[in-house]
Coordinates of C-alpha atoms and ligand atoms in Angstrom, one line a residue:
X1 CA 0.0 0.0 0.0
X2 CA 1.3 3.0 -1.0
X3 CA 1.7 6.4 1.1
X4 CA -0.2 9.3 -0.2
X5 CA 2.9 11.3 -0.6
X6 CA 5.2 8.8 -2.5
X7 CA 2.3 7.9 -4.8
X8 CA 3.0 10.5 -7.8
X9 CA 4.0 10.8 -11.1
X10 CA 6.6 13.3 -10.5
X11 CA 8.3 11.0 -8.1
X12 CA 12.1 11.5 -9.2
X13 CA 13.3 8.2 -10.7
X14 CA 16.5 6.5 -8.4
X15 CA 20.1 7.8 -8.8
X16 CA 22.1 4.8 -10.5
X17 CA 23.6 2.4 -7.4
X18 CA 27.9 2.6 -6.8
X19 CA 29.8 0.5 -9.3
X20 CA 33.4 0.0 -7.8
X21 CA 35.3 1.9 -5.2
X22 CA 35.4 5.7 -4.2
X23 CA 36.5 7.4 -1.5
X24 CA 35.2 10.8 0.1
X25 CA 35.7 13.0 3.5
X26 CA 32.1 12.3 4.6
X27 CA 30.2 9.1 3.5
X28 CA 26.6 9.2 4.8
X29 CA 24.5 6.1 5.2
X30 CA 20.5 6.9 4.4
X31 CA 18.9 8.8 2.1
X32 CA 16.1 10.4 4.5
X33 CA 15.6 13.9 5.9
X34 CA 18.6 13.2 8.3
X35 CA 21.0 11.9 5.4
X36 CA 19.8 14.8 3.3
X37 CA 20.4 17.6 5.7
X38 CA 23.3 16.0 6.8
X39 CA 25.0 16.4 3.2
X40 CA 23.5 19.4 2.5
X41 CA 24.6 21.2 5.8
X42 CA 28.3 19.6 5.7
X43 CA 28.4 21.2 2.4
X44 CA 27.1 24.7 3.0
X45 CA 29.8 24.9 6.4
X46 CA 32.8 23.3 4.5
X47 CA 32.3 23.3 0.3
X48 CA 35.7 21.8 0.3
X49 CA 34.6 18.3 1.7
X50 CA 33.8 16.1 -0.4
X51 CA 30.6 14.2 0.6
X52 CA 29.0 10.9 -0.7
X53 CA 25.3 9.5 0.4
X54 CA 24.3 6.0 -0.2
X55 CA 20.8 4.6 0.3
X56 CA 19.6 0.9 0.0
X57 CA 16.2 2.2 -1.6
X58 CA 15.5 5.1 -3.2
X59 CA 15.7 8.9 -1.0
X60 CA 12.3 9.1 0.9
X61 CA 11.0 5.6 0.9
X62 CA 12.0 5.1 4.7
X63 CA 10.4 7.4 7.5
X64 CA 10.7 10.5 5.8
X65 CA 8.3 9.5 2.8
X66 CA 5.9 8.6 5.0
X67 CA 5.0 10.9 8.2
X68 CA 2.3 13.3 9.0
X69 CA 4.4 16.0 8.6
X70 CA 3.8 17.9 11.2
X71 CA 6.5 20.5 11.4
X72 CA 7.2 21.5 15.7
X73 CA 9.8 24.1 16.5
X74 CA 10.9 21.3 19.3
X75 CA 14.0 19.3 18.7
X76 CA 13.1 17.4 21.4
X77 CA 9.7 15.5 20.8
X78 CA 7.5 18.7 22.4
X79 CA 8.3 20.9 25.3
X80 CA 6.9 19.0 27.8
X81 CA 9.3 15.7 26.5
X82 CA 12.2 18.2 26.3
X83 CA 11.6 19.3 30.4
X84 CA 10.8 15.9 31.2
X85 CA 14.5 15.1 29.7
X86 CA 16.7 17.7 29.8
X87 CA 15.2 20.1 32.4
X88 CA 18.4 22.4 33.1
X89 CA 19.3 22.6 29.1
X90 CA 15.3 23.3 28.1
X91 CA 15.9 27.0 27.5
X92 CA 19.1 26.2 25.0
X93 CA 16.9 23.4 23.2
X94 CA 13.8 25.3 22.9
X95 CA 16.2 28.4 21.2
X96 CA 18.3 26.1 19.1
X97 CA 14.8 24.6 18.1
X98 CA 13.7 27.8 16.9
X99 CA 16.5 28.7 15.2
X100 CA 16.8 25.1 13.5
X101 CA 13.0 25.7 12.4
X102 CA 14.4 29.1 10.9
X103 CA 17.2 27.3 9.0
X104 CA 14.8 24.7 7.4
X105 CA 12.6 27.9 6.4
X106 CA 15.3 29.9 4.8
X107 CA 16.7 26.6 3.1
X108 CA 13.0 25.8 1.7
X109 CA 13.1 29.3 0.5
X110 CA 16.2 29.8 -0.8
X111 CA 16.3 26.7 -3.1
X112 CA 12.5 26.9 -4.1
X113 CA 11.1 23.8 -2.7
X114 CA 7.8 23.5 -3.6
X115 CA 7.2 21.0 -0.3
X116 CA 3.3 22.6 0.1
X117 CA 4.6 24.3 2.8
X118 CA 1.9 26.4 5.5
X119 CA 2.6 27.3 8.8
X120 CA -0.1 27.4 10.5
X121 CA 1.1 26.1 13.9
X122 CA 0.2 22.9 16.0
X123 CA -2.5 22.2 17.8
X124 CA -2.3 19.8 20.8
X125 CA -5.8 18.5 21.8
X126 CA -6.9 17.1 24.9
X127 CA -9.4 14.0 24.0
X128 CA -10.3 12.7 27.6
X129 CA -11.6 14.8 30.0
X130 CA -8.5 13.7 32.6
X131 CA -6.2 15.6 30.0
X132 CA -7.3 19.1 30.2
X133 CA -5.4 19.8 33.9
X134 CA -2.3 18.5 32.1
X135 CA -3.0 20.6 28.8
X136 CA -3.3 23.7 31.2
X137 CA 0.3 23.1 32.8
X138 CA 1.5 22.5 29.2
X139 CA 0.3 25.7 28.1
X140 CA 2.0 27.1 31.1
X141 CA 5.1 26.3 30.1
X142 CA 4.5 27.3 26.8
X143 CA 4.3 30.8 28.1
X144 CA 6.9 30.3 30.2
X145 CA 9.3 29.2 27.5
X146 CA 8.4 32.3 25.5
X147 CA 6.0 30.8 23.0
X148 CA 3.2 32.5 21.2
X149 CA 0.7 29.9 22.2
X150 CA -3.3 29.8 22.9
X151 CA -4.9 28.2 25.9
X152 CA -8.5 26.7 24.2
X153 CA -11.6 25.4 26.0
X154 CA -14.0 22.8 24.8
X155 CA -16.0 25.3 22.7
X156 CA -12.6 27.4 21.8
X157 CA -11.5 24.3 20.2
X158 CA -14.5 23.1 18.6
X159 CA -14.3 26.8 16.7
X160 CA -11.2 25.9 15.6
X161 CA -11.8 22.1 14.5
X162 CA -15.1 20.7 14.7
X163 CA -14.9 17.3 16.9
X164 CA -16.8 15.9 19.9
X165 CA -13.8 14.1 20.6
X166 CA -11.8 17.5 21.4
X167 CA -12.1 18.7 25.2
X168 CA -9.7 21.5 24.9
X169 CA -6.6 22.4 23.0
X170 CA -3.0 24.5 23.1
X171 CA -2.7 26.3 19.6
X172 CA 1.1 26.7 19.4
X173 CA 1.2 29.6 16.5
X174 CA 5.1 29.6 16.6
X175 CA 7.1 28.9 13.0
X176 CA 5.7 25.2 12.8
X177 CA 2.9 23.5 10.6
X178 CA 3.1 20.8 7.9
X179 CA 4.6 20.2 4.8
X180 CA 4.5 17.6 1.6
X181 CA 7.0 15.4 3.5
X182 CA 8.3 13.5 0.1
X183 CA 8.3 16.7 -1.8
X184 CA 10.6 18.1 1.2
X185 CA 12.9 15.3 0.7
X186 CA 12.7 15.1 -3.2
X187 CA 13.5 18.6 -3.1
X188 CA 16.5 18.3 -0.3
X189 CA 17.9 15.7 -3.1
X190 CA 17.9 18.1 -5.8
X191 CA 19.7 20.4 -3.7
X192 CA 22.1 17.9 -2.4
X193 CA 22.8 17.3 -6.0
X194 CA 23.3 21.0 -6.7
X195 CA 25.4 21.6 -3.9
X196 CA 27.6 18.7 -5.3
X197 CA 27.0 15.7 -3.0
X198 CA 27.3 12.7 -4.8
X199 CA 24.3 10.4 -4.2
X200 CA 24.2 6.4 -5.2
X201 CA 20.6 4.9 -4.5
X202 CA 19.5 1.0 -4.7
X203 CA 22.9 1.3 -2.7
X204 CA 23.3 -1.2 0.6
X205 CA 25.9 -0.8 3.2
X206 CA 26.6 -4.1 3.5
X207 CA 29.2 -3.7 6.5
X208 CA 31.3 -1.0 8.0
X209 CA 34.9 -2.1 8.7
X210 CA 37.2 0.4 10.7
X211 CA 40.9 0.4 8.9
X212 CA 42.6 2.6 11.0
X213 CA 42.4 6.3 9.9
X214 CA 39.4 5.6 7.8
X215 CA 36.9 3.1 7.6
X216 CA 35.2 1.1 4.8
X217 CA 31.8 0.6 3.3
X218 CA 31.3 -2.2 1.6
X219 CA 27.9 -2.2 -0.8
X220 CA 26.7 -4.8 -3.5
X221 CA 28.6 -3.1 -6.4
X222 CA 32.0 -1.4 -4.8
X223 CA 33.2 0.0 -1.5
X224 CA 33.4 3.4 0.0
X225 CA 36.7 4.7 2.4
X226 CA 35.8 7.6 4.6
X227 CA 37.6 9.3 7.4
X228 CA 33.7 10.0 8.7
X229 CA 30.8 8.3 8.7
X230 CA 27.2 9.3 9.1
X231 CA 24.6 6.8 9.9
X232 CA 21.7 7.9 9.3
X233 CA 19.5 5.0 9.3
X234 CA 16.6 5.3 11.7
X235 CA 15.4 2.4 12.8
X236 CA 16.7 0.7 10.1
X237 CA 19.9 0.8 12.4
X238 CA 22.7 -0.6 10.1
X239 CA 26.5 0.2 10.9
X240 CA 27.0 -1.1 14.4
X241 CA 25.1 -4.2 16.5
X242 CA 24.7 -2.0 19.3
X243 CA 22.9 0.3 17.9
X244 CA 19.2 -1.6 18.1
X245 CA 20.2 -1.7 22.6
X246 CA 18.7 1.3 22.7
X247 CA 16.5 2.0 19.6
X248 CA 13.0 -0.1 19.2
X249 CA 12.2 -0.2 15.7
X250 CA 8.4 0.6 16.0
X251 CA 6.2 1.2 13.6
X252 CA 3.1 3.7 13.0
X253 CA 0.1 3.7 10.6
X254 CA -1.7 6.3 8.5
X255 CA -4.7 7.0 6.7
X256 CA -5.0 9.2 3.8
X257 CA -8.7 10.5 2.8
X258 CA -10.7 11.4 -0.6
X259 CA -10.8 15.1 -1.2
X260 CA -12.9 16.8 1.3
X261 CA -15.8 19.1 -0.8
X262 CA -16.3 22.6 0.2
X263 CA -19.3 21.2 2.1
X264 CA -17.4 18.4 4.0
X265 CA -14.7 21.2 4.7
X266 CA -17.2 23.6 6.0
X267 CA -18.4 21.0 8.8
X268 CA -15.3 20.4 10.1
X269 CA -14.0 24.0 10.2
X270 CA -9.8 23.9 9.9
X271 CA -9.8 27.4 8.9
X272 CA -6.3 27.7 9.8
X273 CA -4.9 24.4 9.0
X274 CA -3.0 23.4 12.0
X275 CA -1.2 20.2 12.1
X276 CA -3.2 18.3 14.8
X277 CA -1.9 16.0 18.0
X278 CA -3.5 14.8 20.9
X279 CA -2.1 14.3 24.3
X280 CA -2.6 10.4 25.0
X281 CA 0.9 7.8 23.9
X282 CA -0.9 5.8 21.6
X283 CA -1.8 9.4 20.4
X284 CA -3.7 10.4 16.8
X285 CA -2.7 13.2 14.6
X286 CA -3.4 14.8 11.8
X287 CA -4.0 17.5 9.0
X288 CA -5.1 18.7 6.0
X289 CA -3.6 17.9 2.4
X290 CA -2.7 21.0 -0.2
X291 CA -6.0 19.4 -1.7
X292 CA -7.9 19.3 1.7
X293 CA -7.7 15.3 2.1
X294 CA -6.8 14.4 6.0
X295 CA -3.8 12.7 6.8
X296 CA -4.6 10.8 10.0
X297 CA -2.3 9.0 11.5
X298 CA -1.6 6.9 14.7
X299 CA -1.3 3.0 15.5
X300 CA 1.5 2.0 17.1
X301 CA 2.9 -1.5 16.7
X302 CA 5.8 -3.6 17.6
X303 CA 6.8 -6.8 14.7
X304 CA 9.2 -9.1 16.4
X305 CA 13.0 -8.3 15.4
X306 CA 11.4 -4.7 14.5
X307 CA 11.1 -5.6 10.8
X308 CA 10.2 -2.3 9.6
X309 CA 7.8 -3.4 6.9
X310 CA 6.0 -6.3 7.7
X311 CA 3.3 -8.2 5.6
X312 CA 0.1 -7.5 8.8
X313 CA 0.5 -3.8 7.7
X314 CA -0.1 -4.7 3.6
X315 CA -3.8 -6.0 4.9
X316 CA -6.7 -3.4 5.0
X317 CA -8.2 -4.6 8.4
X318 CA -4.8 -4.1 10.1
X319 CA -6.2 -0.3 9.7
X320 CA -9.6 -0.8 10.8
X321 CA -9.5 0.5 14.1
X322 CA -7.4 3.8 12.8
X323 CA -10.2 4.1 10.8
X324 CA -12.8 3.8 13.4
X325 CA -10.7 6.5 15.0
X326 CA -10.8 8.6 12.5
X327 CA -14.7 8.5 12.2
X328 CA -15.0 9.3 16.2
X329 CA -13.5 12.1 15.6
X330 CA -15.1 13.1 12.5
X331 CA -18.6 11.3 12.5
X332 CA -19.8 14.5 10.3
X333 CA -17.5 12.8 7.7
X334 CA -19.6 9.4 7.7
X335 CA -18.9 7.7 4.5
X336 CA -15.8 9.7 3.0
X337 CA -13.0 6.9 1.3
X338 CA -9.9 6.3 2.6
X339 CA -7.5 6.3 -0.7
X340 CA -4.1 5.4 0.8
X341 CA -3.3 3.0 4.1
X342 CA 0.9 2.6 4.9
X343 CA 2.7 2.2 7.6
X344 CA 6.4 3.5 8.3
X345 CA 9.1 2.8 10.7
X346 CA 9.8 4.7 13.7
X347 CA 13.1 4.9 16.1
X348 CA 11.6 4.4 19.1
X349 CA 13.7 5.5 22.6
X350 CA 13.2 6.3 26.3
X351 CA 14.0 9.7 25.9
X352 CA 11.8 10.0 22.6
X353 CA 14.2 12.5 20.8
X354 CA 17.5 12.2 18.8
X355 CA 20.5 10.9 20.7
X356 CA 23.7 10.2 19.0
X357 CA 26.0 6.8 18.9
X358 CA 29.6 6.9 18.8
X359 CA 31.3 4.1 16.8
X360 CA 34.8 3.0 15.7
X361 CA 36.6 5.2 18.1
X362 CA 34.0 7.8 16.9
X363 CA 34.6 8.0 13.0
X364 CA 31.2 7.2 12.4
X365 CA 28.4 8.4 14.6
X366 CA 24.7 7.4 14.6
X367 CA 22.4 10.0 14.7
X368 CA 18.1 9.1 15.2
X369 CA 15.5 8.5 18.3
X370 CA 13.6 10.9 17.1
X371 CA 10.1 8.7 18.0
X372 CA 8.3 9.8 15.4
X373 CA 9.2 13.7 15.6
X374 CA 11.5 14.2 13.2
X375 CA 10.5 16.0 10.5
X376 CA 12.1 19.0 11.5
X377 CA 14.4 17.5 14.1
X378 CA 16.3 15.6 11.6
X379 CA 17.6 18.8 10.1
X380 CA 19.2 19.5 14.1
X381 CA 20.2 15.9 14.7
X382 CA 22.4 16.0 11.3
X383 CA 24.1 18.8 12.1
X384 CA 24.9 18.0 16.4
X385 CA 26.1 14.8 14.4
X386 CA 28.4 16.1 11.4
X387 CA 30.0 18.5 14.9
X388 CA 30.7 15.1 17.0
X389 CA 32.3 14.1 13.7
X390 CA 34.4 17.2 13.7
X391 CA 35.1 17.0 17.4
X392 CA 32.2 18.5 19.0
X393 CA 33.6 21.8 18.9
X394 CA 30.3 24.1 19.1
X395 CA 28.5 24.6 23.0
X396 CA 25.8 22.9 21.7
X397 CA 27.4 19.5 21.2
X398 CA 28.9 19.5 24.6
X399 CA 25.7 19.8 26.1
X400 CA 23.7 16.6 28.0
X401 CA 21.6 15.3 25.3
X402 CA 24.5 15.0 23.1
X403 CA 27.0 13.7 24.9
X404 CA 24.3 11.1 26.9
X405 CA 22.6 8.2 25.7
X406 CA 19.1 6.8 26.2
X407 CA 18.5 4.1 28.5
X408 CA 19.2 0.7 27.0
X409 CA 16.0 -2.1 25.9
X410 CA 16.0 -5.6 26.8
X411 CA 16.6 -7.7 23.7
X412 CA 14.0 -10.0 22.0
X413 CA 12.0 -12.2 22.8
X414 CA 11.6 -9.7 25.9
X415 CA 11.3 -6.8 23.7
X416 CA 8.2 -8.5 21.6
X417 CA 6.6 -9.6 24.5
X418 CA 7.1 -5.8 26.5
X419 CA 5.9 -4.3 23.3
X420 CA 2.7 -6.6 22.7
X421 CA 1.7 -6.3 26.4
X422 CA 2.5 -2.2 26.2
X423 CA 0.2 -2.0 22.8
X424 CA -2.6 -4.0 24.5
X425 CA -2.3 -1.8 27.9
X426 CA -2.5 1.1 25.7
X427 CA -5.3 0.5 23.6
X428 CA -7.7 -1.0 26.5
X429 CA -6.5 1.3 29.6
X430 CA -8.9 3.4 30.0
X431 CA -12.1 1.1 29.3
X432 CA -10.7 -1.8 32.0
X433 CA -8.4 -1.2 34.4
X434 CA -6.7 -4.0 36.5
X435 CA -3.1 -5.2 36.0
X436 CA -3.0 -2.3 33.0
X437 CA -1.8 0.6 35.2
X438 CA 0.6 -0.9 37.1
X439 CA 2.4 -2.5 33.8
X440 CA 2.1 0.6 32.5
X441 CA 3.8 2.3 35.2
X442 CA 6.3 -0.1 35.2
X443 CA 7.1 0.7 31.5
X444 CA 7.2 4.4 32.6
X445 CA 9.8 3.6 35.2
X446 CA 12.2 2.3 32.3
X447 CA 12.0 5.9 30.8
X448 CA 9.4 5.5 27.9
X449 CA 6.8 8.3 29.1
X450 CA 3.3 6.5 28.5
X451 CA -0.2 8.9 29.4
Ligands
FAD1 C1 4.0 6.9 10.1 C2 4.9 8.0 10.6 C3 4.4 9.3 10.9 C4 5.3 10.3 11.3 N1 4.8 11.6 11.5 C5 5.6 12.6 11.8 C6 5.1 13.9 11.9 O1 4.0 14.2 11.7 N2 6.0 14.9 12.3 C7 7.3 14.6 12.6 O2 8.1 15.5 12.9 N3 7.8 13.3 12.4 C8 7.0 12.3 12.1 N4 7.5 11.1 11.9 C9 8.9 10.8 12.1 C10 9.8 11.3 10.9 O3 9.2 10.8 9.7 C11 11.2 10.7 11.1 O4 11.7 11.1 12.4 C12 12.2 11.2 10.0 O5 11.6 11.1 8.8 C13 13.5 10.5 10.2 O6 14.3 10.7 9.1 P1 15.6 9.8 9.0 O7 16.3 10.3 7.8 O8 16.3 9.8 10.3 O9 15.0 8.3 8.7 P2 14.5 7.6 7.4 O10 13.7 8.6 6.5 O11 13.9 6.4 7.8 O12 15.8 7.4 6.5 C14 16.7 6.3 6.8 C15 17.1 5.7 5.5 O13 18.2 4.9 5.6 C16 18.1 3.9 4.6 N5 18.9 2.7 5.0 C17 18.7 1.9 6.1 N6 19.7 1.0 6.1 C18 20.6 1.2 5.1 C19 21.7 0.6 4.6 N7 22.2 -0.5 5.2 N8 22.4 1.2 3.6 C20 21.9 2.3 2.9 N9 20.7 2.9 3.3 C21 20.1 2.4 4.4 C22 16.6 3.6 4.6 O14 16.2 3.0 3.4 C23 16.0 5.0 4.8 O15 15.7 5.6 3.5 C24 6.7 10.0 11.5 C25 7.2 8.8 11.1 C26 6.3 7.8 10.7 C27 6.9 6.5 10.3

């Protein structure tokens, strides 16, 4: 099943794969949003480093062809993740956030992407009743963090998006809001290209070998030898064994609509297009295509081994209950077709935001954890990364979430059988009770923040 965004005739067709041996200053590994900024970033700071990017697929068909696209000023999954994690650095993170948001603007701008781009803020709703208390101290921090953000009621809401579901709401009108996510990352490509990166698709790291001063891709058709190494792989995880201790390979599902008619539109309201969260873990959001479709998305799930892509999420009743979701929140929409069901992978850690591996006596670094935040993020994680590379010489890559790691996650089968139990505590917590809480405290006492 295809996702909305990837399915269009203007998708670019694959770079040719690597046919030999080259080697480069930087070789990053993964052609999605943190690949692409990666490249394009080491190239704007240094033109003089030459910079190749290899992807197993084709750039986008991974997480970053696939999201919501949601666009936050956080780099660190939402404010209130970003207190719960890093409470004496919040102030830095929120302003590098802002300025990282800026960046991705002027970048967008500057190079013409046409990534259907509106920035009409995020709006966090509150769908149980038991949410609203927390949704207040959210919104005080908001303020106190400086943001131009809205406390809404139940009917301040409603005016803004028309469903019972919604008890109350923070509308965050900061620089935030969605874009095309595949036309982002089709785009990044082109300027990647421009700015000189060489880029190999249908391209598999195979294995990374460390040969002294530089280490050694090898891939199906050649290998790559590269002082530094960017692994950008999500939750793919490829270039070290360790890497999957700490990142659970989750995965997420989405829904894409019909059109909406001007009459549909009109009963749902959405004036000012916000992309749309709401408070609980196993959490919806969504938002509103250039055409006025809506993406909603939300359905976490755990395969054993974390394959990424497994067959449950090609059938259409694996996206039943997303869909009866989506019609509790919009019953007004009764009968509107769903036109594209996918799922995509997400790197799932206990911090929920982007920490960064060190490997082979730290020329190549992983950067992801993003959690399913990191459409923006990416764009900060790359560059915290391609600094480590260089030696971590900025403030910012001295500070805690860049020099600490997230908690580490029992292996499988443990991991399958925590995740299945988590997922069916989740989804049936609030209707029964019992043994439910207390498992899911005890998840919560790991470090994985569950509401
Ligand atoms: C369903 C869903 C909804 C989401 N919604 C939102 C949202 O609304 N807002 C938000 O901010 N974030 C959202 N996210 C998260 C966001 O999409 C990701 O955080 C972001 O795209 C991560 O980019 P990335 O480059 O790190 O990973 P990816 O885009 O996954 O890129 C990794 C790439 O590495 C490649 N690769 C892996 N192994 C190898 C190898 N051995 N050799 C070569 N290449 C390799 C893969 O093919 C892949 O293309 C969502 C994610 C999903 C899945």
């Amino acid at each position: 099943m295809k996702p909305f965004w990837l399915d269009r005739s203007d998708a670019p067709q694959p770079l040719p794969p690597l046919e030999g041996s080259v080697s480069t200053d930087l070789l990053i590994v993964g052609g999605g949003f943190t690949g692409l900024w990666g490249a394009i970033q080491s190239r704007q700071a240094n033109p003089e480093r030459d910079v190749v990017l290899i992807e197993k697929d084709a750039v986008a068909t991974g997480a970053s062809g696939r999201p919501g696209g949601v666009v936050s000023t956080s780099v660190m999954h939402g404010l209130a993740n970003g207190v719960r994690i890093f409470p004496r650095d919040i102030a830095e993170l929120e302003r590098l956030g802002k300025e990282n948001m800026r960046g991705m603007m002027a970048t967008i701008e500057a190079f013409r992407i046409d990534c259907h781009a509106e920035w009409g803020g995020e709006l966090t709703v509150a769908v149980e009743a038991s949410h609203v208390d927390a949704l207040r101290e959210e919104h005080d921090m908001h303020v106190q963090y400086g943001h131009n953000s809205v406390l809404l009621d139940e009917a301040g809401v409603q005016s803004e998006i028309a469903s019972p579901r919604y008890k109350g709401g923070i509308w965050s009108k900061d620089v935030s809001g969605t874009v095309h996510p595949a036309l982002l990352a089709w785009g990044l490509k082109r300027v990647a290209l421009e700015l000189g990166v060489r880029i190999f698709e249908k391209t598999a790291m195979l294995s990374l070998d460390d040969k002294g001063t530089v280490i050694e891709a090898r891939t199906p058709g050649g290998t790559i030898t590269a002082p530094q190494v960017l692994l950008a792989t999500n939750a793919f995880v490829a270039g070290h064994s360790r890497i999957r201790r700490r990142v659970v390979a989750v995965r997420d599902r989405v829904l894409a609509t019909e059109p909406l008619t001007d009459a549909q539109m009109a009963s749902v309201g959405w004036r000012h297009r916000q992309g749309v969260y709401d408070t609980r873990t196993q959490m919806n959001y969504m938002r509103l295509t250039r055409d006025n479709r809506i993406i909603f998305g939300g359905r976490l799930a755990y395969a054993f081994g974390g394959d990424p892509f497994p067959k449950v999420d090609e059938q259409a009743e694996t996206y039943q209950s997303l869909a009866a979701a989506f019609f509790e929140t919009f019953p007004q929409l009764e009968g509107i077709r769903f036109t594209n069901a996918w799922s995509g992978p997400i790197d799932l850690t206990t911090r929920m935001a982007v920490h960064f591996q060190r490997y082979h006596g730290g020329k190549a670094v992983y950067a992801g954890g993003y959690s399913g935040f990191g459409v923006s993020a990416s764009r900060f994680g790359a560059r915290i990364a391609l600094d480590i590379l260089d030696g971590s010489k900025t403030p910012e890559s001295r500070l805690e979430f860049a020099t600490t790691m997230p908690t580490v996650v029992p292996p499988e089968p443990f991991r399958w059988l925590g995740a299945q139990i988590t997922m069916y505590a989740l989804d049936t917590a609030d209707k029964r009770g019992g043994w439910r809480r207390p498992w899911l405290k005890a998840i919560s006492a790991m470090g994985f923040p569950l509401n």
